[in-house]
Coordinates of C-alpha atoms in Angstrom, one line a residue:
X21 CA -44.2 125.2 1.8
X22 CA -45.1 124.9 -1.8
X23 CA -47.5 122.7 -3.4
X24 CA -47.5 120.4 -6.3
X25 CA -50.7 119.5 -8.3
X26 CA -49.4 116.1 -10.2
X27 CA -51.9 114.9 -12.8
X28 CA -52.1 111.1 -14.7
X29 CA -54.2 110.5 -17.8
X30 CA -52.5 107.3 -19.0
X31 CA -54.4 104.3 -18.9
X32 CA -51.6 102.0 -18.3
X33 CA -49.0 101.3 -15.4
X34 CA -46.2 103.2 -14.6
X35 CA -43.8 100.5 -15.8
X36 CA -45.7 101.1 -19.5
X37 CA -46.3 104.2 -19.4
X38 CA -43.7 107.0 -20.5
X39 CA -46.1 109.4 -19.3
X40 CA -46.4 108.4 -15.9
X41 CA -42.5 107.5 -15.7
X42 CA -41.9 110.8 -16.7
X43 CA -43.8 112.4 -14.4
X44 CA -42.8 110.6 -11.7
X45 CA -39.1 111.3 -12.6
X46 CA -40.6 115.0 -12.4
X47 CA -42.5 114.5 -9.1
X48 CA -38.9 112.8 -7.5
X49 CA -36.7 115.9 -8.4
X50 CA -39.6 118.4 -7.1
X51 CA -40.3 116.1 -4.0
X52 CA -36.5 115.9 -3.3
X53 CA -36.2 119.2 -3.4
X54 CA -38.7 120.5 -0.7
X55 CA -39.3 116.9 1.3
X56 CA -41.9 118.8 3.6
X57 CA -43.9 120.4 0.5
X58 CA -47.6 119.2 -0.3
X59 CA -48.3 117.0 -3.4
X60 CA -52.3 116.5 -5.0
X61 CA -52.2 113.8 -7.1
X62 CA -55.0 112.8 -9.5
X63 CA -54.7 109.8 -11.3
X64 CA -57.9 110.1 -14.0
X65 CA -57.6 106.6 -15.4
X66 CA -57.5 104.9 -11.9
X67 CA -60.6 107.4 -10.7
X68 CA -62.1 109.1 -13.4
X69 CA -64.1 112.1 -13.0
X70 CA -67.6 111.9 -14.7
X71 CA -68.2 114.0 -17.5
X72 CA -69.5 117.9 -17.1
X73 CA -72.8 118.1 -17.1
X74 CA -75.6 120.5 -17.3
X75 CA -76.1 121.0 -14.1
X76 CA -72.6 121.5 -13.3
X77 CA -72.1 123.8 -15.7
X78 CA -75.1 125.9 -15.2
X79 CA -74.0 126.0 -11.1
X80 CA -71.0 127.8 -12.3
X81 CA -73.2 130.7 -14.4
X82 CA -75.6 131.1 -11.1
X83 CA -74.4 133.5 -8.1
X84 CA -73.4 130.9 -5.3
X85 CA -76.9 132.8 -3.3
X86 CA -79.2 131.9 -5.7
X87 CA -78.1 127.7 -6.5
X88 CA -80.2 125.5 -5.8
X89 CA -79.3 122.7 -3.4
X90 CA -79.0 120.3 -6.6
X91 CA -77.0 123.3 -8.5
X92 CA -74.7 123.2 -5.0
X93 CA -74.1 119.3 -5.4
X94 CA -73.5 119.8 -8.6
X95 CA -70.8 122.5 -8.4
X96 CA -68.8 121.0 -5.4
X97 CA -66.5 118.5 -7.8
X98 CA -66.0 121.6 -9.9
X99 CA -65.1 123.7 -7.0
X100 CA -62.6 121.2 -5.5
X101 CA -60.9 120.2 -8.6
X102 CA -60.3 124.1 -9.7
X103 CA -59.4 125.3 -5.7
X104 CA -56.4 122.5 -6.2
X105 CA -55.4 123.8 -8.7
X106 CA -56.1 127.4 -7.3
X107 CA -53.4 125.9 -4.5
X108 CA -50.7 124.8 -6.5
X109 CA -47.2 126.4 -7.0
X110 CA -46.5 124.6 -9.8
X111 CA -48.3 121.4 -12.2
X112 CA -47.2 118.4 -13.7
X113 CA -49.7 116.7 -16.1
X114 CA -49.1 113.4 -18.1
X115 CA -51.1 113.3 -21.4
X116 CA -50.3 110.3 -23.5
X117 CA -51.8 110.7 -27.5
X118 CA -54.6 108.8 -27.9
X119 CA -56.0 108.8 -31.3
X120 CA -54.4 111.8 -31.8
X121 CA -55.4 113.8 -29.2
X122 CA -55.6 113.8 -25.1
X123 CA -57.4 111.2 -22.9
X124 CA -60.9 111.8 -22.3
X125 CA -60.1 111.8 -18.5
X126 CA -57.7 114.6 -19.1
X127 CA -60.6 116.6 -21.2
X128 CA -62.8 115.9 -18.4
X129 CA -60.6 117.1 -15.8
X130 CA -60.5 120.9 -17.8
X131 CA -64.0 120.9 -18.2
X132 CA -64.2 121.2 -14.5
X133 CA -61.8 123.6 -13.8
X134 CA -62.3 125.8 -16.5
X135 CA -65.0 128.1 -15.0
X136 CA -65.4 132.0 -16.4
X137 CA -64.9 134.4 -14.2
X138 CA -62.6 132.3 -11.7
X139 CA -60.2 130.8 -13.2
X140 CA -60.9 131.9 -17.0
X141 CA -62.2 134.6 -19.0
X142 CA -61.7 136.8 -15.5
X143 CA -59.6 140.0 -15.5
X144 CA -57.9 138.0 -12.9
X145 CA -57.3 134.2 -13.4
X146 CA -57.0 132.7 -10.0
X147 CA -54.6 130.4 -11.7
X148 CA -52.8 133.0 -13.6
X149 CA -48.7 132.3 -14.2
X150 CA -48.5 128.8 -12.2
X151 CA -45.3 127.4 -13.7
X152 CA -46.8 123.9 -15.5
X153 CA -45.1 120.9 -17.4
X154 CA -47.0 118.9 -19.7
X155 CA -45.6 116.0 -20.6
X156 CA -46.8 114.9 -24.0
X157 CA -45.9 111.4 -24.6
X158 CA -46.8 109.6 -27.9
X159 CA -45.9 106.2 -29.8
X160 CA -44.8 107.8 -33.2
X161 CA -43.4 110.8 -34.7
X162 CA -45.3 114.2 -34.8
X163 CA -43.4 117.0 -35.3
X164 CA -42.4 119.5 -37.9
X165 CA -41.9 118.0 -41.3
X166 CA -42.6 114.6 -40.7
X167 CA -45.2 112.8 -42.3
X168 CA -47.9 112.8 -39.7
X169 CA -47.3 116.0 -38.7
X170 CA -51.3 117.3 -39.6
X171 CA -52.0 114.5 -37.0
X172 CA -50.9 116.5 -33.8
X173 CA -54.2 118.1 -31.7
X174 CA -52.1 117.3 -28.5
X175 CA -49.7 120.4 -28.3
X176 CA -51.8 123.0 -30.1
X177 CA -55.1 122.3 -28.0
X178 CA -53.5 121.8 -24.5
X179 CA -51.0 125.2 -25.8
X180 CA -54.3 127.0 -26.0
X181 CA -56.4 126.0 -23.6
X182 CA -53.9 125.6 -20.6
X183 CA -52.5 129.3 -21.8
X184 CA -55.0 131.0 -23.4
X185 CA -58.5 130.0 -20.8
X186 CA -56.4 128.9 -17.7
X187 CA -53.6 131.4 -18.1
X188 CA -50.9 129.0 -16.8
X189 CA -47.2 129.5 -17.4
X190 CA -46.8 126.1 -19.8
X191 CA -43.6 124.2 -21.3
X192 CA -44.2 120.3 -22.9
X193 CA -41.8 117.6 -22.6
X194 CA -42.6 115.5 -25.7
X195 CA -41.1 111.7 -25.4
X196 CA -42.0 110.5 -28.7
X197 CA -41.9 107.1 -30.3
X198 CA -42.5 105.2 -27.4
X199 CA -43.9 102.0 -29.4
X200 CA -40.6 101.7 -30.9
X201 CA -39.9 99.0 -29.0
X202 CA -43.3 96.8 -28.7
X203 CA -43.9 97.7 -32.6
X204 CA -41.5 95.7 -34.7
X205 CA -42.7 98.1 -38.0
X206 CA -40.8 100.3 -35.9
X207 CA -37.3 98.1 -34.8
X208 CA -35.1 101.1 -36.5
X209 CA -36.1 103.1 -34.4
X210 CA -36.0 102.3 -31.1
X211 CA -32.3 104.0 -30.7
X212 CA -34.2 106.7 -31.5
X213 CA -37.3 106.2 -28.8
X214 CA -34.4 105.4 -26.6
X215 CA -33.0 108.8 -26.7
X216 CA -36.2 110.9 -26.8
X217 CA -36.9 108.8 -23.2
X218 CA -33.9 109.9 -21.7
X219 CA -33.8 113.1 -23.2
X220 CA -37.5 113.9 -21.5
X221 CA -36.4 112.1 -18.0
X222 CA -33.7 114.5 -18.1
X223 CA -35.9 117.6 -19.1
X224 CA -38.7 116.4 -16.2
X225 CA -35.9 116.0 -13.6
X226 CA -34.1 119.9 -14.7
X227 CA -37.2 121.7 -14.9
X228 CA -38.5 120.3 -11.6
X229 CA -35.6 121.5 -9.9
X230 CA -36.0 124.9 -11.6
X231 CA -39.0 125.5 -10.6
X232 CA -38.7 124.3 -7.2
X233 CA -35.8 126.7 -6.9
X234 CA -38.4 129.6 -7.0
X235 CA -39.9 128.9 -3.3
X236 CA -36.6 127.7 -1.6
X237 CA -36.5 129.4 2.1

């Protein structure tokens, strides 16, 4: 049976965040789908992953023969986090704009998996093609032609990194002005944060079945 890797970075509850709803919504449609697959979940606010460190990244540069016992200890988190990965059929990850960019939990998280010659900058990605959704929720408006447009380091850094270093198969979901309704500077625009909502539950729940379509018996 297939396997889901499903990834949180907000730091708030499901019930306020449109991250998490979303990929839940996501998770449902996938999980109702093949009831007898295999879901890893990471939630990276609720138990972040400590930052890469030199150790850990040197213990991915040494032949596994030749590391040390603290190079080994060092590597394990990397190797666990990027073999999930490694295992799944398709990903879901929530990343919430924060100060214009990803959570540093999310960074974290690709720190560790990104490791040359395994799963990046390989002639063969282990991770290569694996069908992902990002779901790139944020409280304003970002896109083409409107005024904050310059703002936006979500989309074009997770486009490159999950694509171009990882080598996964990526589409975004993009719920955007989600503080509509808890910013009254924003109370004309909440029909319009209303819509993007349901448009991207819809979006999470049609691409889920999609892709779980590829590994039906």
């Amino acid at each position: 049976m297939p396997t889901l890797l499903h990834i949180d970075s907000s730091l708030f509850p499901a019930d306020a965040s449109t991250s998490r709803a979303v990929t839940a919504t996501f998770r449902k449609e996938w999980e109702a789908q093949h009831p007898d697959g295999t879901v890893i979940y990471r939630d990276l606010a609720a138990t972040p992953l400590p930052h890469l460190d030199g150790l850990a990244a040197a213990a991915a540069f040494t032949p596994a023969e030749q590391r040390t016992p603290e190079l080994k200890a060092a590597y394990a988190l990397r190797d666990t986090l990027a073999s999930e990965l490694e295992q799944a059929d398709t990903v879901v990850i929530g990343a919430p704009m924060y100060n214009f960019t990803i959570p540093s939990s999310l960074k974290a998280w690709l720190d560790h998996v990104i490791i040359a010659g395994r799963t990046a900058m390989a002639q063969s990605s282990t991770t290569a093609g694996t069908p992902t959704v990002v779901v790139a929720s944020r409280g304003g408006g970002y896109g083409p032609g409107t005024p904050r447009e310059s703002f936006e380091f979500v989309l074009n850094y997770l486009d490159k990194t999950l694509t171009e270093m990882l080598s996964l198969d990526v589409e975004f979901i993009v719920p955007e002005l989600t503080l509509a309704r808890t910013n009254p500077a924003m109370a004309d625009l909440v029909e319009l944060s209303d819509a993007s909502k349901a448009r991207a539950h819809d979006e999470a729940a049609a691409k889920a079945k999609t892709l779980a379509t590829r590994f039906a018996a």
